[in-house]
Coordinates of C-alpha atoms and ligand atoms in Angstrom, one line a residue:
M1 CA 0.0 0.0 0.0
S2 CA 1.4 3.4 -1.0
R3 CA 2.3 5.5 2.0
G4 CA 2.7 8.8 0.2
P5 CA 0.7 11.9 1.2
H6 CA -3.0 11.1 0.6
Q7 CA -4.2 14.6 0.8
P8 CA -4.4 16.9 -2.3
A9 CA -2.8 20.3 -1.8
G10 CA -6.0 22.5 -1.5
P11 CA -9.7 21.9 -1.7
S12 CA -10.2 19.6 -4.6
D13 CA -12.6 20.6 -7.4
W14 CA -15.1 18.1 -5.9
V15 CA -14.9 19.8 -2.5
R16 CA -15.5 23.2 -4.1
R17 CA -18.4 21.8 -6.1
A18 CA -19.8 20.1 -3.0
R19 CA -19.6 23.2 -0.9
A20 CA -21.4 25.2 -3.6
V21 CA -24.5 23.1 -3.4
M22 CA -24.4 21.3 0.0
P23 CA -23.9 22.9 3.5
G24 CA -20.3 22.3 4.4
G25 CA -20.0 20.2 1.3
V26 CA -21.3 17.1 3.1
S27 CA -24.5 15.2 3.8
S28 CA -23.6 14.8 7.5
P29 CA -21.4 17.1 9.6
V30 CA -18.9 14.6 10.9
R31 CA -17.8 13.8 7.3
A32 CA -16.4 17.3 6.9
F33 CA -13.2 16.4 8.8
G34 CA -13.4 19.7 10.6
P35 CA -11.9 18.6 14.0
V36 CA -8.9 17.1 12.3
G37 CA -8.2 20.1 10.1
M38 CA -8.5 18.3 6.8
E39 CA -10.6 18.5 3.6
P40 CA -13.5 16.1 3.4
F41 CA -12.4 12.7 2.1
F42 CA -14.2 11.6 -1.0
A43 CA -14.7 7.8 -1.2
A44 CA -15.0 6.1 -4.6
R45 CA -15.5 2.5 -3.5
G46 CA -14.9 0.0 -0.7
A47 CA -13.7 -3.6 -0.7
G48 CA -13.4 -5.7 2.4
A49 CA -11.4 -3.8 5.1
R50 CA -10.4 -1.0 2.7
I51 CA -12.0 2.1 1.4
F52 CA -10.6 3.8 -1.7
D53 CA -10.4 7.4 -2.8
D54 CA -11.0 8.8 -6.3
A55 CA -7.3 8.3 -7.1
G56 CA -7.6 4.6 -6.2
R57 CA -5.6 4.9 -3.0
G58 CA -6.7 2.4 -0.3
Y59 CA -7.1 3.0 3.4
L60 CA -7.7 0.5 6.1
D61 CA -11.1 1.5 7.2
Y62 CA -12.1 1.6 11.0
V63 CA -15.1 3.9 10.4
L64 CA -17.0 1.3 8.3
S65 CA -19.8 3.8 7.5
W66 CA -20.0 4.6 11.3
G67 CA -20.7 1.0 12.2
P68 CA -23.0 -0.8 9.7
L69 CA -20.3 -2.7 7.7
I70 CA -19.5 -5.4 10.2
L71 CA -18.7 -7.8 7.3
G72 CA -16.6 -5.1 5.6
H73 CA -17.3 -3.2 2.4
A74 CA -19.2 -4.9 -0.5
A75 CA -19.6 -8.1 1.4
P76 CA -20.5 -10.7 -1.3
A77 CA -23.5 -12.1 0.6
V78 CA -25.0 -8.6 1.0
V79 CA -24.2 -7.4 -2.5
E80 CA -25.7 -10.5 -4.1
A81 CA -28.9 -10.2 -2.0
V82 CA -29.4 -6.5 -2.7
T83 CA -28.7 -7.0 -6.4
R84 CA -31.2 -9.7 -6.6
A85 CA -33.8 -7.7 -4.7
A86 CA -33.3 -4.7 -6.9
L87 CA -34.1 -6.7 -10.0
D88 CA -37.6 -7.2 -8.5
G89 CA -38.1 -3.5 -7.8
M90 CA -36.9 -0.8 -5.6
S91 CA -39.9 -0.2 -3.3
F92 CA -43.4 -1.5 -3.1
G93 CA -45.1 0.7 -0.5
A94 CA -46.8 -2.5 0.5
C95 CA -46.1 -5.4 2.8
H96 CA -43.5 -8.0 1.7
R97 CA -42.1 -11.1 3.2
R98 CA -38.6 -9.9 3.9
E99 CA -39.7 -7.3 6.4
V100 CA -41.5 -10.0 8.3
E101 CA -38.4 -12.3 8.1
L102 CA -36.1 -9.5 9.4
A103 CA -38.5 -8.5 12.2
E104 CA -38.7 -12.2 13.2
R105 CA -34.9 -12.4 13.2
L106 CA -34.5 -9.3 15.4
A107 CA -37.1 -10.7 17.8
D108 CA -35.1 -14.0 17.9
C109 CA -31.7 -12.3 18.5
V110 CA -32.5 -9.4 20.8
P111 CA -33.8 -10.4 24.3
G112 CA -36.1 -7.4 24.9
V113 CA -37.6 -7.5 21.4
E114 CA -40.9 -9.1 20.7
M115 CA -42.3 -6.7 18.0
V116 CA -40.5 -4.4 15.6
R117 CA -41.4 -1.3 13.6
F118 CA -38.9 -0.4 10.8
V119 CA -37.9 3.1 10.1
N120 CA -35.2 4.7 8.0
S121 CA -32.7 6.2 10.4
G122 CA -31.5 5.9 14.0
T123 CA -33.0 9.4 14.6
E124 CA -36.4 8.2 13.5
A125 CA -36.1 5.1 15.7
T126 CA -35.2 7.1 18.9
M127 CA -37.7 9.9 18.4
S128 CA -40.4 7.2 17.8
A129 CA -39.4 5.2 20.9
V130 CA -39.6 8.4 23.0
R131 CA -43.1 9.2 21.6
L132 CA -44.1 5.6 22.4
A133 CA -42.8 6.0 26.0
R134 CA -44.7 9.2 26.4
A135 CA -47.8 7.6 25.0
A136 CA -47.5 4.6 27.2
T137 CA -46.8 6.5 30.4
G138 CA -48.8 9.7 29.8
R139 CA -45.7 11.6 30.9
D140 CA -43.6 14.2 29.1
L141 CA -40.1 14.3 30.5
I142 CA -37.2 12.2 29.3
L143 CA -33.7 11.9 30.7
K144 CA -30.6 11.4 28.6
F145 CA -26.9 11.5 29.3
Q146 CA -24.3 14.0 28.4
G147 CA -22.2 12.8 25.5
C148 CA -24.7 10.3 24.4
Y149 CA -26.1 10.9 20.9
H150 CA -29.4 9.6 19.8
G151 CA -29.8 11.5 16.5
H152 CA -30.9 15.0 15.7
A153 CA -34.5 15.2 16.9
D154 CA -35.2 18.3 18.9
A155 CA -35.5 16.4 22.2
F156 CA -31.9 15.2 21.9
L157 CA -30.1 18.3 20.8
V158 CA -29.8 19.7 24.3
M159 CA -27.1 20.5 26.7
A160 CA -27.1 20.2 30.5
G161 CA -28.7 23.1 32.3
S162 CA -26.9 24.8 35.1
G163 CA -27.6 22.3 37.9
V164 CA -27.5 18.5 37.6
A165 CA -31.3 18.1 38.1
T166 CA -32.3 21.1 36.1
L167 CA -34.0 20.8 32.7
S168 CA -31.9 21.2 29.6
L169 CA -31.1 24.1 27.2
P170 CA -31.2 24.0 23.4
D171 CA -27.9 22.8 21.9
S172 CA -28.6 24.0 18.4
P173 CA -30.4 27.0 16.9
G174 CA -33.8 26.1 15.8
V175 CA -34.5 23.9 18.8
P176 CA -37.2 25.6 20.8
A177 CA -36.6 26.0 24.6
A178 CA -40.0 24.5 25.1
A179 CA -38.7 21.2 23.6
S180 CA -35.4 21.3 25.6
R181 CA -37.2 21.8 28.8
L182 CA -38.7 18.3 28.4
T183 CA -35.3 16.7 28.5
L184 CA -33.2 16.2 31.6
T185 CA -29.5 15.8 31.0
V186 CA -27.1 14.2 33.5
P187 CA -23.5 12.8 33.4
Y188 CA -23.0 9.3 32.0
N189 CA -22.3 6.6 34.6
D190 CA -23.6 8.8 37.4
L191 CA -26.5 7.1 39.2
E192 CA -26.5 9.7 42.0
A193 CA -27.2 12.4 39.4
V194 CA -30.0 10.2 38.1
D195 CA -31.4 9.9 41.6
A196 CA -31.4 13.6 42.0
A197 CA -33.2 14.1 38.7
V198 CA -35.7 11.4 39.6
A199 CA -36.3 12.9 43.0
E200 CA -37.0 16.2 41.5
H201 CA -39.0 15.1 38.4
G202 CA -39.8 11.4 38.8
P203 CA -43.6 11.6 38.5
R204 CA -43.2 13.4 35.2
L205 CA -40.6 11.1 33.8
A206 CA -41.6 9.1 30.7
A207 CA -38.3 7.4 30.0
I208 CA -34.6 7.3 30.5
I209 CA -32.8 6.8 27.1
V210 CA -29.2 5.6 27.2
E211 CA -26.5 4.3 24.9
P212 CA -25.7 1.2 26.9
V213 CA -22.1 1.5 25.7
A214 CA -21.5 5.2 24.9
G215 CA -20.0 5.4 21.4
N216 CA -20.6 9.1 20.6
A217 CA -18.1 10.5 23.1
G218 CA -15.4 8.3 22.1
L219 CA -16.0 4.8 23.6
I220 CA -17.2 4.9 27.3
P221 CA -18.3 1.5 28.7
P222 CA -21.0 1.4 31.4
R223 CA -19.5 1.2 34.9
D224 CA -20.4 -2.0 36.9
G225 CA -24.0 -1.7 38.0
F226 CA -24.8 1.4 36.0
L227 CA -27.3 -0.3 33.5
K228 CA -28.9 -2.4 36.3
G229 CA -29.2 0.7 38.3
L230 CA -31.0 2.5 35.5
R231 CA -33.4 -0.5 35.2
H232 CA -34.2 -0.3 39.0
R233 CA -34.7 3.4 38.9
C234 CA -37.0 3.2 35.9
D235 CA -39.1 0.5 37.7
R236 CA -39.3 2.6 40.8
A237 CA -40.2 5.8 39.0
G238 CA -42.7 4.1 36.6
A239 CA -40.6 5.3 33.6
L240 CA -39.6 3.2 30.7
L241 CA -35.9 2.3 30.0
I242 CA -34.9 2.8 26.4
F243 CA -31.6 1.3 25.2
D244 CA -30.4 3.1 22.1
E245 CA -28.6 0.1 20.5
V246 CA -28.3 1.7 17.1
M247 CA -24.5 1.4 17.4
T248 CA -24.2 -1.5 19.9
G249 CA -26.8 -3.8 18.3
F250 CA -25.2 -6.8 16.7
R251 CA -21.9 -5.1 17.5
V252 CA -21.1 -5.7 21.2
A253 CA -22.9 -9.1 21.1
R254 CA -25.4 -10.9 18.8
G255 CA -28.1 -9.7 21.1
G256 CA -26.6 -6.3 21.7
A257 CA -25.7 -4.7 25.0
Q258 CA -28.8 -6.1 26.7
E259 CA -27.5 -9.6 26.1
R260 CA -24.0 -8.7 27.0
Y261 CA -24.9 -7.0 30.3
G262 CA -28.0 -9.0 31.1
V263 CA -30.2 -5.8 31.5
I264 CA -33.4 -5.8 29.5
P265 CA -34.8 -2.4 28.5
D266 CA -38.5 -1.7 27.9
L267 CA -37.7 -0.4 24.4
T268 CA -34.8 -0.9 22.1
T269 CA -33.7 1.1 19.1
L270 CA -31.6 -0.5 16.4
G271 CA -29.9 0.6 13.2
K272 CA -26.5 0.5 11.4
V273 CA -25.7 -3.3 11.3
V274 CA -29.3 -4.3 10.8
G275 CA -29.3 -2.5 7.5
A276 CA -25.7 -3.5 6.4
G277 CA -25.2 0.1 5.0
L278 CA -28.7 0.7 3.7
P279 CA -31.0 3.1 5.5
V280 CA -32.7 0.7 7.9
A281 CA -33.4 1.2 11.6
A282 CA -36.1 0.1 14.0
Y283 CA -37.7 0.6 17.4
A284 CA -38.8 -2.5 19.2
G285 CA -40.0 -4.0 22.4
P286 CA -42.6 -6.2 24.0
G287 CA -46.0 -6.6 22.2
E288 CA -47.8 -4.9 25.1
L289 CA -45.9 -1.6 24.3
M290 CA -45.5 -2.0 20.5
R291 CA -49.3 -2.7 20.0
R292 CA -49.8 0.9 20.9
V293 CA -48.3 1.9 17.6
A294 CA -50.6 2.7 14.7
P295 CA -52.5 1.1 13.2
A296 CA -52.6 -1.4 16.0
G297 CA -52.9 1.4 18.5
P298 CA -53.3 5.2 18.6
M299 CA -49.7 6.3 18.6
Y300 CA -48.9 7.6 15.1
Q301 CA -45.7 7.0 13.2
A302 CA -45.3 6.3 9.5
G303 CA -42.7 6.2 6.7
T304 CA -42.9 6.0 2.9
L305 CA -39.7 3.8 2.6
S306 CA -39.9 2.0 6.0
G307 CA -39.2 -1.7 5.5
N308 CA -37.7 -1.0 2.1
P309 CA -37.2 -4.3 0.3
L310 CA -33.6 -3.7 -0.6
G311 CA -32.8 -2.6 3.0
M312 CA -34.5 -5.7 4.3
A313 CA -32.5 -7.9 1.9
A314 CA -29.3 -6.3 3.0
G315 CA -30.1 -6.7 6.7
L316 CA -31.2 -10.3 6.3
A317 CA -28.1 -11.2 4.4
Q318 CA -25.8 -9.6 6.9
L319 CA -27.5 -11.1 10.0
R320 CA -27.7 -14.5 8.3
E321 CA -24.0 -14.3 7.6
L322 CA -23.3 -13.3 11.2
D323 CA -25.3 -16.4 12.4
R324 CA -23.5 -18.6 9.9
T325 CA -20.0 -17.6 10.9
D326 CA -20.5 -16.4 14.6
P327 CA -17.5 -14.0 14.3
F328 CA -18.2 -12.1 17.6
D329 CA -15.4 -13.6 19.7
A330 CA -12.8 -13.3 16.9
L331 CA -13.9 -9.7 16.3
A332 CA -13.6 -8.9 20.0
R333 CA -10.2 -10.4 20.2
R334 CA -8.9 -8.5 17.2
A335 CA -10.4 -5.2 18.5
S336 CA -8.7 -5.7 21.9
T337 CA -5.4 -6.5 20.1
L338 CA -5.7 -3.2 18.2
V339 CA -6.5 -1.1 21.3
D340 CA -3.8 -2.8 23.4
G341 CA -1.3 -2.1 20.6
I342 CA -2.3 1.6 20.3
L343 CA -2.0 2.0 24.1
A344 CA 1.4 0.2 24.2
A345 CA 2.6 2.5 21.4
A346 CA 1.5 5.6 23.4
R347 CA 2.9 4.3 26.7
S348 CA 6.3 3.5 25.1
R349 CA 6.4 7.2 23.9
G350 CA 5.2 8.7 27.2
I351 CA 2.0 9.8 25.5
P352 CA -1.0 9.8 28.0
A353 CA -3.7 7.5 26.7
C354 CA -6.5 5.2 27.8
G355 CA -9.1 3.2 26.0
T356 CA -10.8 -0.1 25.6
A357 CA -12.8 -2.3 23.3
V358 CA -16.3 -3.7 23.9
G359 CA -17.0 -6.4 21.3
S360 CA -15.8 -4.9 18.0
M361 CA -16.4 -1.3 19.1
W362 CA -13.3 0.4 20.4
G363 CA -11.9 3.7 21.4
V364 CA -8.7 5.5 22.6
F365 CA -8.5 8.8 24.4
F366 CA -5.2 10.8 24.5
T367 CA -5.5 11.6 28.2
E368 CA -4.7 9.8 31.5
G369 CA -7.6 7.4 32.2
P370 CA -10.0 6.2 33.1
V371 CA -12.7 8.1 31.3
F372 CA -16.2 7.5 32.8
D373 CA -18.1 10.4 31.3
F374 CA -18.1 13.2 28.7
D375 CA -16.2 15.6 30.9
G376 CA -13.5 12.9 31.1
A377 CA -13.5 12.5 27.3
R378 CA -13.2 16.2 26.9
R379 CA -9.9 16.2 28.8
A380 CA -8.3 14.3 25.8
D381 CA -5.6 16.2 23.8
A382 CA -7.5 17.3 20.7
E383 CA -4.5 19.0 19.1
F384 CA -2.4 15.9 19.4
F385 CA -5.3 13.8 18.2
A386 CA -5.6 16.0 15.0
R387 CA -1.9 15.7 14.2
Y388 CA -1.9 12.0 14.9
Y389 CA -5.0 11.5 12.8
R390 CA -3.6 13.3 9.8
A391 CA -0.4 11.3 10.0
C392 CA -2.4 8.0 10.1
F393 CA -4.5 9.1 7.2
E394 CA -1.5 10.0 5.1
R395 CA -0.1 6.5 5.8
G396 CA -3.3 4.8 4.7
V397 CA -5.3 4.3 7.9
F398 CA -8.8 5.8 8.1
F399 CA -10.0 6.3 11.7
A400 CA -13.1 8.3 12.7
P401 CA -12.2 12.0 12.1
S402 CA -13.1 13.0 15.6
A403 CA -11.9 12.2 19.1
F404 CA -15.5 11.8 20.1
E405 CA -16.4 8.8 18.0
A406 CA -15.9 5.1 18.4
G407 CA -13.9 2.9 16.1
F408 CA -15.1 -0.4 14.6
L409 CA -13.7 -3.5 13.1
S410 CA -15.1 -5.9 10.5
T411 CA -14.7 -9.6 9.7
A412 CA -12.7 -8.5 6.6
H413 CA -9.9 -7.1 8.8
T414 CA -7.1 -9.6 9.2
D415 CA -4.4 -9.9 11.8
A416 CA -2.0 -8.6 9.2
D417 CA -4.2 -5.5 8.7
V418 CA -4.1 -4.9 12.5
N419 CA -0.4 -5.3 12.6
E420 CA 0.0 -2.9 9.6
T421 CA -2.3 -0.5 11.4
L422 CA -0.2 -0.6 14.6
D423 CA 3.0 0.1 12.5
V424 CA 1.3 3.2 11.1
V425 CA 0.1 4.2 14.6
G426 CA 3.6 4.2 15.9
E427 CA 5.0 6.1 13.0
S428 CA 2.1 8.6 13.3
M429 CA 2.6 9.2 17.0
D430 CA 6.2 10.0 16.3
A431 CA 5.2 12.3 13.5
A432 CA 2.6 14.0 15.7
M433 CA 5.2 14.5 18.5
D434 CA 7.8 15.9 16.0
A435 CA 5.1 18.3 14.6
A436 CA 4.4 19.5 18.1
M437 CA 8.1 20.2 18.7
D438 CA 8.3 22.0 15.4
G439 CA 5.4 24.1 16.5
A440 CA 3.3 22.9 13.5
T441 CA -0.5 23.0 14.1
Ligands
KE4_501 P1 -28.9 8.3 12.3 O1 -30.1 9.2 12.4 O2 -27.6 9.1 12.0 O3 -29.1 7.1 11.3 O4 -28.7 7.6 13.7 C1 -28.6 8.4 14.8 C2 -27.9 7.7 16.0 C3 -28.7 7.2 17.0 N1 -28.2 6.5 18.1 C4 -26.8 6.3 18.1 C5 -26.3 5.5 19.3 C6 -26.0 6.7 17.0 O5 -24.7 6.5 17.1 C7 -26.5 7.4 16.0 C8 -25.7 7.9 14.8 N2 -24.3 7.8 15.0 C9 -23.5 8.7 14.2 C10 -22.0 8.4 14.5 N3 -21.6 8.6 15.8 C11 -23.8 8.7 12.8 C12 -22.7 9.4 11.9 C13 -23.2 10.8 11.4 O6 -23.9 11.5 12.2 O7 -23.0 11.0 10.2

């Protein structure tokens, strides 16, 4: 693999064209590479563990479309299923067997799931799950955790108010204060803060929504007892527990975090892996709750392309392949090898770092650990990360272009790929340290 500079000199023509017609030149902000001081990367194709730019240069990919591609890019089983499905039509706007088959498979795999409603994005899934919790409890307030991301619905784009138990403030223009005041925000892994919020607002609390393994603040695992503690507090308060498993589903275990940690939520949201890269997500739970959703019940939610036949084909093919090969232990071992190698490279250079892997999700912070919450994650050295990131990219390794994202691994990544990555990591840490001494930004 060529290790020459992979970055064109200035904004390419495509970046200029993109910025002329799309805000920031991207379809989603994190793709703009802002935090790492680079121009947006344009992908041309992916194959296995690698993604390729327009010039044909390959990068070992640990973003994997932000999690969906657990079998790697263009997995043959998925491509064949989608190709075949497309020949029969792109969308029916009617029931079809594959959506039933995928819903049955999700119910079979995920402990807290009995019934499923498909939607087209994680945001749709979480906003619908919150609406269902409000419908089921007749209550309005929800509680979320700082650093957890559940998509861009108004209820979630909030930041903590002044006090721990106070209601939140908008975290984006366009989000009305009235919407934010229905969301409580407390630190991740902090059951005492949850107790304070529940003591103040418990009778109005419809749900607690949580990433059971936080993957949107870097990777922050739940502390022992945290998830079980949320389960008990919801039961005592009469609120529903929502596990946002859009990222952790079929990633930290076949049955997601609820299988791994043995804590069953009232509602589960899924996405990413269940669509294998196509726009598929879902909210799900026991029949008693899900039958409140129209047309079975009064809670309205709908979607033109929900249960799309190509997305269903992709998800079924990917989940069938996961069941056929059962790669979870091997993926977890390889992810741990990667993180251990990165931490060893940092330690041998005197660079403060901590991190871990949970299944095939992983993350490293450039700060002394441990990191239990978003405040801890924010202590990481963002300048060093940006220099290190650019050096890795120039050497052909594509990590998430933000210190506040998790990394992933696919079954297409080999031990040789991980070893090559660790070589690049060491070289890039040296380059980042040299750049710091030279005063380069
Ligand atoms: P989408 O609406 O982007 O499909 O899903 C929102 C969402 C919900 N819940 C969790 C736990 C998530 O991680 C996400 C989306 N994750 C980000 C990456 N951290 C998607 C990447 C992006 O925003 O472009």
